[in-house]
Amino acid sequence: MTTDRRLTIAWLYGARMNIYGDRGNVLALAQRARWRGIAPRVVEIGIGEAIPEETDIFFFGGGQDQEQVSVSRDLAGAKGEAIKAAVNNGAALLSVCGGYQLLGHAYRPHDAAPLPGIGLFDVDSEAGPERFIGNVVVDTQWGTLVGFENHSGLTFLGETAKPMGKVRVGRGNNGQDGAEGVIHKHAIGCYLHGSLLPKNPILTDWLLAAGLRYRYGSGDLSPLDNAIEQLAHASAIERAVATR
Ligand code: GLN
């Protein structure tokens, strides 16, 4: 099946912010678009490179503190403003861990100067005393999501921020308030590596539909057979619950 619809996916700092399988999220978005005859165009945006105006969906993966230093500097100013403007006009976005932290107000690593964020999300993050590592299961508007976390950063939601979900297994944003991630319009921040989207197809399609709606005014997606994705989802949850 082919349609003449297309989607531009901007992969922010793919060469630097790509750990624990994050690249799989870009692959899942592109493949589930192709299966509907929608032509995906993936554009990797590096340091000093501008955001394409026609971007419909953004992906921003995780990275170690030292990578976040140069990325934070590059996001300051026009680039961060372009991302905020697109999201506030309806573009879709998924950010994971280090990317999530830099879309908040700031991230304070251990023994280093605070890294300014772009303030898309009303959240603040700081490095905590322990590393949260393990499987995560979260109850959300899309049902149960499953992924993997590995972070020392603790994220706290501001008054206007809405959590993405409630942690059932794992530590989530900060291991204290039971919340995981944040959602603002069609933009998501979370601590879910893995990669997340291949085994959570409902969320992948939600992002694709939002991207289509942003570009074409309607987000119609034909149904797909998700049998394999559902199997992967169920076995990941089983393992998470068994090993918590
Ligand atoms: N460096 C950040 C932290 O430790 C993000 C890590 C990550 O992206 N997995 O919290």
Coordinates of N, CA and C and ligand atoms in Angstrom, one line a residue:
M1 N 0.8 -1.2 0.0 CA 0.0 0.0 0.0 C 0.9 1.2 0.0
T2 N 0.6 2.2 -0.9 CA 1.4 3.5 -0.8 C 0.4 4.6 -0.8
T3 N 0.8 5.6 0.0 CA 0.0 6.8 0.0 C 1.0 7.9 -0.4
D4 N 0.6 9.1 -0.6 CA 1.6 10.2 -0.9 C 1.9 10.9 0.4
R5 N 1.5 10.3 1.5 CA 1.9 11.0 2.8 C 3.3 10.8 3.1
R6 N 3.9 11.8 3.8 CA 5.3 11.6 4.3 C 5.4 12.2 5.6
L7 N 6.5 11.8 6.3 CA 6.7 12.3 7.7 C 8.2 12.6 7.8
T8 N 8.6 13.7 8.4 CA 10.0 14.0 8.7 C 10.2 13.8 10.2
I9 N 11.2 12.9 10.5 CA 11.6 12.6 11.8 C 13.0 13.2 12.1
A10 N 13.0 14.1 13.0 CA 14.3 14.7 13.4 C 14.9 14.0 14.5
W11 N 16.1 13.3 14.3 CA 16.8 12.6 15.4 C 17.8 13.5 15.9
L12 N 17.5 14.0 17.1 CA 18.4 15.0 17.7 C 19.7 14.3 18.3
Y13 N 20.8 14.8 17.8 CA 22.1 14.3 18.4 C 22.3 12.8 18.4
G14 N 21.8 12.2 17.3 CA 21.9 10.7 17.2 C 23.3 10.1 17.4
A15 N 24.3 10.9 17.0 CA 25.7 10.4 17.2 C 26.2 10.4 18.6
R16 N 25.6 11.3 19.4 CA 26.1 11.5 20.8 C 25.1 11.0 21.9
M17 N 23.8 11.1 21.6 CA 22.8 10.7 22.6 C 22.0 9.5 22.1
N18 N 22.7 8.4 22.2 CA 22.1 7.1 21.7 C 22.7 6.0 22.5
I19 N 22.0 5.6 23.7 CA 22.5 4.5 24.5 C 21.3 3.6 24.8
Y20 N 21.7 2.4 25.2 CA 20.7 1.3 25.6 C 19.6 1.2 24.6
G21 N 20.0 1.1 23.3 CA 19.1 0.8 22.2 C 18.2 2.0 21.8
D22 N 18.5 3.2 22.2 CA 17.6 4.3 21.8 C 17.3 4.4 20.3
R23 N 18.3 4.1 19.5 CA 18.1 4.2 18.1 C 16.9 3.4 17.6
G24 N 16.6 2.3 18.3 CA 15.5 1.5 18.0 C 14.1 2.3 17.9
N25 N 14.1 3.4 18.6 CA 12.8 4.2 18.6 C 12.7 4.8 17.2
V26 N 13.8 5.3 16.6 CA 13.7 5.9 15.3 C 13.3 4.8 14.3
L27 N 13.9 3.7 14.4 CA 13.6 2.6 13.5 C 12.2 2.2 13.5
A28 N 11.6 2.1 14.8 CA 10.2 1.7 14.9 C 9.3 2.7 14.3
L29 N 9.5 4.0 14.6 CA 8.7 5.1 14.0 C 8.7 5.0 12.5
A30 N 9.9 4.8 11.9 CA 10.0 4.8 10.4 C 9.4 3.6 9.8
Q31 N 9.6 2.4 10.5 CA 9.0 1.2 9.9 C 7.5 1.1 10.0
R32 N 7.0 1.6 11.1 CA 5.5 1.5 11.3 C 4.8 2.6 10.4
A33 N 5.6 3.6 9.9 CA 5.1 4.5 8.9 C 5.1 3.8 7.6
R34 N 6.2 3.2 7.2 CA 6.4 2.5 5.9 C 5.3 1.4 5.8
W35 N 5.0 0.7 6.8 CA 4.0 -0.4 6.7 C 2.6 0.2 6.4
R36 N 2.4 1.5 6.5 CA 1.2 2.2 6.1 C 1.3 2.9 4.8
G37 N 2.4 2.7 4.2 CA 2.7 3.4 2.9 C 3.0 4.9 3.1
I38 N 3.4 5.3 4.3 CA 3.8 6.6 4.5 C 5.3 6.7 4.4
A39 N 5.9 7.7 3.7 CA 7.3 7.7 3.5 C 8.0 8.5 4.6
P40 N 8.8 7.8 5.4 CA 9.5 8.5 6.5 C 10.8 9.1 6.0
R41 N 11.1 10.3 6.5 CA 12.5 10.9 6.2 C 13.1 11.1 7.5
V42 N 14.2 10.4 7.8 CA 14.9 10.6 9.1 C 16.0 11.5 8.9
V43 N 16.1 12.6 9.6 CA 17.2 13.5 9.5 C 17.9 13.6 10.9
E44 N 19.2 13.3 10.8 CA 20.0 13.3 12.1 C 20.5 14.8 12.2
I45 N 20.3 15.3 13.4 CA 20.6 16.7 13.7 C 21.8 16.8 14.7
G46 N 23.0 17.2 14.2 CA 24.1 17.2 15.1 C 24.4 18.6 15.6
I47 N 25.5 18.7 16.3 CA 25.9 20.0 16.9 C 26.1 21.0 15.8
G48 N 25.5 22.2 16.0 CA 25.6 23.2 15.0 C 24.7 23.1 13.8
E49 N 23.9 22.0 13.7 CA 23.0 21.8 12.5 C 21.6 22.3 12.9
A50 N 21.0 23.0 12.0 CA 19.6 23.5 12.2 C 18.5 22.5 12.2
I51 N 17.4 22.8 12.8 CA 16.3 21.9 12.8 C 15.5 22.1 11.5
P52 N 15.2 21.1 10.7 CA 14.4 21.3 9.5 C 13.0 21.8 9.8
E53 N 12.6 22.8 9.1 CA 11.3 23.4 9.4 C 10.2 22.4 9.2
E54 N 10.3 21.5 8.3 CA 9.2 20.5 8.1 C 9.2 19.3 9.0
T55 N 9.9 19.4 10.2 CA 9.9 18.3 11.1 C 8.6 18.1 11.7
D56 N 8.1 16.8 11.7 CA 6.8 16.4 12.3 C 7.0 15.7 13.6
I57 N 8.1 15.0 13.7 CA 8.3 14.2 14.9 C 9.8 14.3 15.3
F58 N 10.0 14.6 16.6 CA 11.4 14.7 17.2 C 11.7 13.4 18.0
F59 N 12.9 12.9 17.9 CA 13.4 11.9 18.9 C 14.7 12.4 19.5
F60 N 14.8 12.3 20.8 CA 16.0 12.7 21.5 C 16.4 11.7 22.6
G61 N 17.4 11.0 22.3 CA 17.8 9.8 23.2 C 18.6 10.3 24.4
G62 N 19.2 9.3 25.1 CA 19.9 9.5 26.3 C 21.4 9.5 26.1
G63 N 22.2 9.9 27.1 CA 23.6 10.0 27.0 C 24.2 10.3 28.3
Q64 N 25.5 10.1 28.4 CA 26.3 10.3 29.6 C 26.5 11.8 29.9
D65 N 26.7 12.1 31.1 CA 26.9 13.5 31.5 C 27.8 14.3 30.6
Q66 N 29.0 13.7 30.2 CA 29.9 14.5 29.4 C 29.4 14.8 28.1
E67 N 28.5 14.0 27.5 CA 27.9 14.3 26.2 C 26.9 15.4 26.4
Q68 N 26.2 15.4 27.5 CA 25.1 16.4 27.7 C 25.7 17.8 27.8
V69 N 27.0 17.9 28.2 CA 27.6 19.3 28.3 C 27.5 20.0 26.9
S70 N 28.1 19.4 25.9 CA 28.1 20.0 24.5 C 26.7 20.1 23.9
V71 N 25.9 19.2 24.2 CA 24.5 19.2 23.7 C 23.7 20.3 24.3
S72 N 23.8 20.5 25.6 CA 23.1 21.6 26.3 C 23.5 22.9 25.7
R73 N 24.8 23.1 25.5 CA 25.3 24.4 24.9 C 24.7 24.6 23.5
D74 N 24.6 23.5 22.7 CA 24.1 23.7 21.3 C 22.6 23.9 21.3
L75 N 21.9 23.5 22.3 CA 20.4 23.6 22.3 C 20.0 25.1 22.7
A76 N 20.9 25.7 23.4 CA 20.6 27.1 23.9 C 20.3 28.0 22.7
G77 N 19.3 28.9 22.9 CA 19.0 29.9 21.9 C 18.1 29.3 20.8
A78 N 18.4 29.6 19.5 CA 17.4 29.4 18.4 C 17.0 27.9 18.3
K79 N 17.9 27.0 18.5 CA 17.6 25.6 18.3 C 16.5 25.1 19.3
G80 N 16.7 25.5 20.6 CA 15.7 25.1 21.6 C 14.4 25.8 21.3
E81 N 14.5 27.1 20.9 CA 13.2 27.8 20.6 C 12.5 27.1 19.5
A82 N 13.2 26.7 18.5 CA 12.6 26.0 17.3 C 11.9 24.7 17.7
I83 N 12.5 24.0 18.6 CA 11.8 22.7 19.1 C 10.6 23.1 19.9
K84 N 10.7 24.1 20.8 CA 9.5 24.5 21.6 C 8.4 25.0 20.7
A85 N 8.7 25.8 19.7 CA 7.7 26.3 18.9 C 7.0 25.2 18.1
A86 N 7.7 24.3 17.6 CA 7.1 23.2 16.8 C 6.2 22.3 17.7
V87 N 6.7 22.0 18.9 CA 5.9 21.2 19.8 C 4.6 21.9 20.3
N88 N 4.8 23.2 20.6 CA 3.6 24.0 21.0 C 2.6 24.2 19.9
N89 N 3.1 24.0 18.7 CA 2.1 24.1 17.5 C 1.6 22.7 17.2
G90 N 2.0 21.6 17.9 CA 1.4 20.3 17.7 C 2.4 19.2 17.2
A91 N 3.6 19.5 16.9 CA 4.6 18.4 16.5 C 4.7 17.4 17.7
A92 N 5.1 16.2 17.3 CA 5.2 15.1 18.3 C 6.7 15.0 18.7
L93 N 6.9 14.5 19.9 CA 8.3 14.4 20.4 C 8.4 13.3 21.4
L94 N 9.4 12.5 21.3 CA 9.8 11.5 22.4 C 11.2 11.8 22.8
S95 N 11.4 11.9 24.1 CA 12.8 12.1 24.6 C 13.0 11.1 25.8
V96 N 14.2 10.6 25.9 CA 14.5 9.6 26.8 C 15.7 10.0 27.7
C97 N 15.6 9.9 29.0 CA 16.6 10.1 30.0 C 17.5 11.4 29.8
G98 N 18.7 11.3 29.3 CA 19.5 12.5 29.2 C 18.9 13.6 28.3
G99 N 18.2 13.1 27.2 CA 17.5 14.0 26.4 C 16.3 14.7 27.1
Y100 N 15.6 13.9 27.8 CA 14.4 14.4 28.7 C 14.9 15.4 29.6
Q101 N 16.1 15.1 30.3 CA 16.6 16.1 31.3 C 16.9 17.5 30.6
L102 N 17.5 17.4 29.4 CA 17.9 18.7 28.8 C 16.7 19.4 28.1
L103 N 15.5 18.8 28.1 CA 14.3 19.5 27.6 C 13.5 20.1 28.8
G104 N 14.0 19.9 30.0 CA 13.5 20.6 31.2 C 14.2 21.9 31.4
H105 N 14.1 22.4 32.7 CA 14.8 23.7 32.9 C 16.3 23.6 33.0
A106 N 16.8 22.5 33.7 CA 18.2 22.3 33.9 C 18.5 20.9 34.4
Y107 N 19.7 20.5 34.2 CA 20.2 19.2 34.8 C 21.5 19.5 35.5
R108 N 21.6 19.1 36.8 CA 22.8 19.4 37.6 C 23.5 18.0 37.8
P109 N 24.6 17.8 37.0 CA 25.4 16.6 37.2 C 26.1 16.6 38.5
H110 N 26.7 15.5 38.8 CA 27.6 15.4 40.0 C 28.8 16.4 39.8
D111 N 29.2 17.2 40.8 CA 30.4 18.0 40.8 C 30.6 18.6 39.5
A112 N 29.6 19.2 38.9 CA 29.8 20.0 37.6 C 28.8 21.1 37.6
A113 N 29.1 22.1 36.7 CA 28.2 23.2 36.7 C 26.8 22.8 36.1
P114 N 25.7 23.4 36.6 CA 24.4 23.0 36.0 C 24.3 23.2 34.5
L115 N 23.7 22.3 33.9 CA 23.5 22.3 32.4 C 22.1 22.9 32.1
P116 N 22.0 24.1 31.5 CA 20.7 24.7 31.2 C 20.0 23.8 30.2
G117 N 18.7 23.7 30.4 CA 17.8 23.0 29.5 C 17.0 24.1 28.7
I118 N 16.1 23.6 27.8 CA 15.3 24.6 27.0 C 14.0 24.9 27.6
G119 N 13.6 24.2 28.7 CA 12.4 24.6 29.4 C 11.1 24.2 28.6
L120 N 11.2 23.2 27.8 CA 9.9 22.7 27.1 C 9.1 22.1 28.2
F121 N 9.7 21.3 29.1 CA 9.0 20.6 30.2 C 9.2 21.4 31.5
D122 N 8.2 21.5 32.3 CA 8.4 22.2 33.6 C 8.9 21.2 34.6
V123 N 10.2 20.8 34.4 CA 10.8 19.8 35.3 C 12.3 20.3 35.5
D124 N 12.8 19.8 36.7 CA 14.2 20.1 37.0 C 14.9 18.7 37.4
S125 N 16.1 18.5 37.0 CA 16.8 17.3 37.3 C 18.2 17.5 37.9
E126 N 18.5 16.6 38.8 CA 19.9 16.7 39.4 C 20.4 15.3 39.7
A127 N 21.7 15.1 39.6 CA 22.3 13.8 39.9 C 22.1 13.4 41.3
G128 N 21.6 12.2 41.5 CA 21.4 11.7 42.9 C 22.5 10.8 43.4
P129 N 22.4 10.3 44.6 CA 23.5 9.5 45.2 C 23.6 8.1 44.7
E130 N 22.5 7.6 44.0 CA 22.6 6.2 43.5 C 22.2 6.1 42.1
R131 N 22.6 5.1 41.3 CA 22.1 4.9 40.0 C 20.9 4.0 39.9
F132 N 19.9 4.4 39.3 CA 18.7 3.6 39.1 C 18.9 2.7 37.9
I133 N 19.0 1.4 38.1 CA 19.2 0.5 36.9 C 18.3 -0.6 37.0
G134 N 17.5 -0.9 35.9 CA 16.6 -2.0 35.9 C 15.4 -1.9 35.0
N135 N 14.6 -2.9 35.0 CA 13.4 -2.9 34.2 C 12.3 -2.0 34.8
V136 N 11.5 -1.4 34.0 CA 10.5 -0.5 34.5 C 9.1 -0.8 33.8
V137 N 8.1 -0.8 34.6 CA 6.7 -1.0 34.1 C 5.9 0.2 34.6
V138 N 5.2 0.9 33.7 CA 4.5 2.1 34.0 C 3.0 2.1 33.5
D139 N 2.1 2.5 34.4 CA 0.7 2.6 34.0 C 0.4 3.9 33.4
T140 N -0.1 4.0 32.2 CA -0.3 5.3 31.5 C -1.6 5.3 30.7
Q141 N -1.8 6.5 30.0 CA -3.0 6.6 29.2 C -3.0 5.6 28.0
W142 N -1.9 5.0 27.7 CA -1.8 4.1 26.6 C -1.8 2.6 27.1
G143 N -2.1 2.5 28.4 CA -2.1 1.2 29.0 C -0.7 1.0 29.7
T144 N -0.2 -0.2 29.8 CA 1.1 -0.4 30.4 C 2.2 -0.3 29.5
L145 N 3.2 0.5 29.9 CA 4.4 0.6 29.1 C 5.6 -0.1 29.8
V146 N 6.5 -0.7 29.0 CA 7.6 -1.4 29.7 C 8.9 -0.9 29.0
G147 N 10.0 -0.7 29.8 CA 11.2 -0.3 29.3 C 12.3 -0.6 30.3
F148 N 13.5 0.1 30.2 CA 14.7 -0.2 31.0 C 15.2 1.2 31.4
E149 N 15.6 1.3 32.7 CA 16.2 2.6 33.1 C 17.6 2.4 33.6
N150 N 18.4 3.5 33.4 CA 19.8 3.5 33.9 C 20.2 5.0 34.0
H151 N 20.0 5.6 35.2 CA 20.2 7.0 35.4 C 20.5 7.3 36.8
S152 N 21.4 8.3 37.0 CA 21.6 8.8 38.4 C 20.8 10.1 38.6
G153 N 20.3 10.7 37.5 CA 19.5 11.9 37.5 C 18.2 11.6 38.1
L154 N 17.8 12.6 39.0 CA 16.4 12.6 39.6 C 15.7 13.7 39.0
T155 N 14.5 13.5 38.6 CA 13.7 14.6 37.9 C 12.5 14.9 38.8
F156 N 12.3 16.2 39.0 CA 11.1 16.6 39.8 C 10.2 17.5 39.0
L157 N 8.9 17.2 39.0 CA 7.9 17.9 38.2 C 7.5 19.3 38.8
G158 N 7.5 20.3 38.0 CA 7.0 21.6 38.5 C 5.5 21.6 38.6
E159 N 4.9 22.7 39.0 CA 3.5 22.8 39.3 C 2.7 22.5 38.0
T160 N 3.1 23.0 36.8 CA 2.3 22.9 35.6 C 2.6 21.5 34.9
A161 N 3.5 20.8 35.4 CA 3.9 19.5 34.6 C 3.0 18.4 34.9
K162 N 2.7 17.6 33.9 CA 1.8 16.4 34.1 C 2.6 15.1 33.9
P163 N 2.6 14.2 34.9 CA 3.4 13.0 34.8 C 2.9 12.1 33.6
M164 N 3.8 11.4 32.9 CA 3.4 10.5 31.9 C 2.7 9.3 32.4
G165 N 3.1 8.8 33.6 CA 2.4 7.7 34.2 C 2.9 7.4 35.6
K166 N 2.3 6.3 36.1 CA 2.6 5.8 37.5 C 3.5 4.6 37.5
V167 N 4.5 4.6 38.3 CA 5.5 3.4 38.2 C 4.9 2.2 39.0
R168 N 4.9 1.0 38.3 CA 4.5 -0.2 38.9 C 5.7 -1.0 39.3
V169 N 6.7 -1.0 38.4 CA 8.0 -1.7 38.7 C 9.1 -0.7 38.3
G170 N 10.2 -0.5 39.2 CA 11.2 0.4 38.9 C 11.2 1.6 39.8
R171 N 12.1 2.7 39.4 CA 12.2 3.9 40.2 C 11.6 5.1 39.6
G172 N 11.7 5.2 38.3 CA 11.0 6.3 37.6 C 11.7 7.6 37.7
N173 N 11.0 8.7 37.7 CA 11.6 10.1 37.7 C 12.6 10.3 38.9
N174 N 12.2 9.8 40.1 CA 13.1 10.2 41.2 C 13.1 9.1 42.4
G175 N 12.3 8.1 42.2 CA 12.3 7.0 43.2 C 11.6 7.4 44.5
Q176 N 10.9 8.6 44.5 CA 10.2 9.1 45.7 C 8.7 9.2 45.5
D177 N 8.3 9.9 44.3 CA 6.9 10.2 44.2 C 6.1 9.2 43.3
G178 N 6.7 8.2 42.9 CA 6.0 7.1 42.2 C 5.6 7.5 40.7
A179 N 6.1 8.7 40.3 CA 5.7 9.1 38.9 C 6.9 8.8 37.9
E180 N 6.5 8.6 36.7 CA 7.5 8.4 35.6 C 7.2 9.3 34.5
G181 N 8.2 10.0 34.0 CA 8.1 10.9 32.8 C 7.2 12.1 33.0
V182 N 7.0 12.7 31.9 CA 6.2 13.9 31.8 C 5.5 14.0 30.4
I183 N 4.4 14.6 30.3 CA 3.7 14.7 29.0 C 3.3 16.2 28.9
H184 N 3.6 16.8 27.7 CA 3.2 18.2 27.4 C 2.7 18.2 26.0
K185 N 1.4 18.4 25.7 CA 0.8 18.3 24.4 C 1.2 17.0 23.8
H186 N 1.9 16.9 22.6 CA 2.3 15.6 22.1 C 3.8 15.3 22.3
A187 N 4.3 15.9 23.3 CA 5.7 15.7 23.7 C 5.8 14.9 25.0
I188 N 6.7 13.9 24.9 CA 6.9 13.0 26.1 C 8.4 13.0 26.5
G189 N 8.6 13.1 27.8 CA 9.9 12.8 28.4 C 9.8 11.6 29.3
C190 N 10.8 10.7 29.3 CA 10.7 9.6 30.1 C 12.1 9.0 30.4
Y191 N 12.2 8.0 31.3 CA 13.4 7.4 31.6 C 13.5 6.0 31.0
L192 N 12.7 5.7 29.9 CA 12.5 4.4 29.4 C 13.4 4.1 28.2
H193 N 14.5 3.5 28.4 CA 15.4 3.0 27.3 C 14.9 1.6 26.9
G194 N 15.7 0.9 26.1 CA 15.3 -0.5 25.9 C 15.6 -1.1 24.5
S195 N 15.1 -0.7 23.3 CA 14.4 0.6 23.2 C 13.0 0.5 23.5
L196 N 12.3 1.6 23.7 CA 10.9 1.7 24.2 C 9.9 1.3 23.1
L197 N 10.0 2.0 22.0 CA 8.8 1.9 21.0 C 8.6 0.5 20.4
P198 N 9.7 -0.2 20.0 CA 9.4 -1.5 19.4 C 8.5 -2.5 20.2
K199 N 8.6 -2.4 21.5 CA 7.7 -3.3 22.3 C 6.5 -2.5 22.9
N200 N 6.3 -1.3 22.5 CA 5.1 -0.5 23.0 C 4.5 0.1 21.8
P201 N 3.9 -0.7 20.8 CA 3.4 -0.1 19.5 C 2.3 0.9 19.7
I202 N 1.5 0.8 20.7 CA 0.4 1.8 20.9 C 1.0 3.2 21.0
L203 N 2.1 3.3 21.8 CA 2.8 4.7 21.9 C 3.4 5.1 20.6
T204 N 4.0 4.2 19.9 CA 4.6 4.5 18.6 C 3.5 5.1 17.6
D205 N 2.3 4.4 17.6 CA 1.3 4.9 16.7 C 0.7 6.2 17.2
W206 N 0.7 6.5 18.5 CA 0.2 7.8 19.0 C 1.1 8.9 18.5
L207 N 2.4 8.6 18.5 CA 3.4 9.7 18.0 C 3.2 9.9 16.5
L208 N 3.1 8.7 15.8 CA 2.9 8.9 14.3 C 1.6 9.6 14.0
A209 N 0.5 9.3 14.7 CA -0.8 10.0 14.4 C -0.6 11.5 14.7
A210 N 0.1 11.8 15.8 CA 0.2 13.2 16.1 C 1.1 13.9 15.1
G211 N 2.1 13.3 14.6 CA 2.9 13.8 13.5 C 2.1 14.1 12.2
L212 N 1.2 13.1 11.9 CA 0.4 13.2 10.7 C -0.6 14.4 10.9
R213 N -1.2 14.4 12.1 CA -2.2 15.5 12.3 C -1.5 16.9 12.2
Y214 N -0.3 17.0 12.7 CA 0.5 18.2 12.6 C 0.7 18.6 11.2
R215 N 1.0 17.6 10.3 CA 1.3 18.0 8.9 C 0.1 18.1 8.1
Y216 N -0.9 17.1 8.3 CA -2.0 17.0 7.3 C -3.4 17.4 8.0
G217 N -3.4 17.6 9.2 CA -4.7 17.9 9.9 C -5.4 16.7 10.3
S218 N -5.0 15.5 9.8 CA -5.7 14.2 10.3 C -4.6 13.2 10.5
G219 N -4.8 12.4 11.6 CA -3.8 11.4 11.9 C -4.2 9.9 11.7
D220 N -5.0 9.7 10.6 CA -5.5 8.4 10.4 C -4.4 7.4 10.1
L221 N -4.5 6.3 10.8 CA -3.5 5.2 10.6 C -4.2 3.9 10.4
S222 N -3.9 3.1 9.4 CA -4.6 1.8 9.2 C -4.0 0.9 10.3
P223 N -4.9 -0.1 10.8 CA -4.4 -1.0 11.8 C -3.3 -1.9 11.3
L224 N -2.4 -2.4 12.2 CA -1.4 -3.3 11.8 C -1.6 -4.6 12.7
D225 N -1.0 -5.7 12.3 CA -1.0 -6.9 13.1 C 0.2 -6.7 14.1
N226 N -0.2 -6.5 15.4 CA 0.9 -6.3 16.4 C 1.2 -7.6 17.2
A227 N 0.9 -8.7 16.7 CA 1.1 -10.0 17.4 C 2.5 -10.1 18.0
I228 N 3.5 -9.9 17.2 CA 4.9 -10.0 17.7 C 5.3 -8.9 18.7
E229 N 4.8 -7.7 18.4 CA 5.1 -6.6 19.4 C 4.4 -6.9 20.7
Q230 N 3.2 -7.5 20.7 CA 2.5 -7.8 21.9 C 3.2 -8.9 22.7
L231 N 3.7 -9.9 21.9 CA 4.5 -10.9 22.6 C 5.7 -10.4 23.3
A232 N 6.4 -9.5 22.6 CA 7.6 -8.8 23.2 C 7.3 -8.0 24.4
H233 N 6.1 -7.3 24.3 CA 5.6 -6.5 25.4 C 5.3 -7.4 26.6
A234 N 4.6 -8.4 26.4 CA 4.2 -9.3 27.5 C 5.4 -10.0 28.2
S235 N 6.3 -10.4 27.4 CA 7.5 -11.1 28.0 C 8.4 -10.1 28.7
A236 N 8.4 -8.9 28.2 CA 9.2 -7.9 29.0 C 8.6 -7.5 30.3
I237 N 7.3 -7.5 30.3 CA 6.6 -7.2 31.6 C 6.8 -8.4 32.6
E238 N 6.6 -9.6 32.0 CA 6.8 -10.7 32.9 C 8.2 -10.7 33.5
R239 N 9.2 -10.4 32.7 CA 10.6 -10.4 33.2 C 10.8 -9.3 34.3
A240 N 10.2 -8.2 34.0 CA 10.3 -7.0 34.9 C 9.7 -7.4 36.3
V241 N 8.5 -7.9 36.2 CA 7.8 -8.3 37.5 C 8.6 -9.4 38.2
A242 N 9.1 -10.3 37.5 CA 9.8 -11.5 38.1 C 11.1 -11.0 38.7
T243 N 11.8 -10.0 38.1 CA 13.1 -9.6 38.6 C 13.1 -8.3 39.5
R244 N 11.9 -7.9 39.9 CA 11.9 -6.6 40.6 C 12.5 -6.7 42.0
Ligands
GLN1 N1 23.6 11.3 32.4 C1 22.2 11.2 32.8 C2 22.1 10.5 34.1 O1 22.9 9.8 34.5 C3 21.4 10.5 31.7 C4 21.8 9.1 31.6 C5 21.0 8.4 30.4 O2 20.6 9.0 29.4 N2 20.8 7.1 30.5 O3 21.1 10.6 34.7

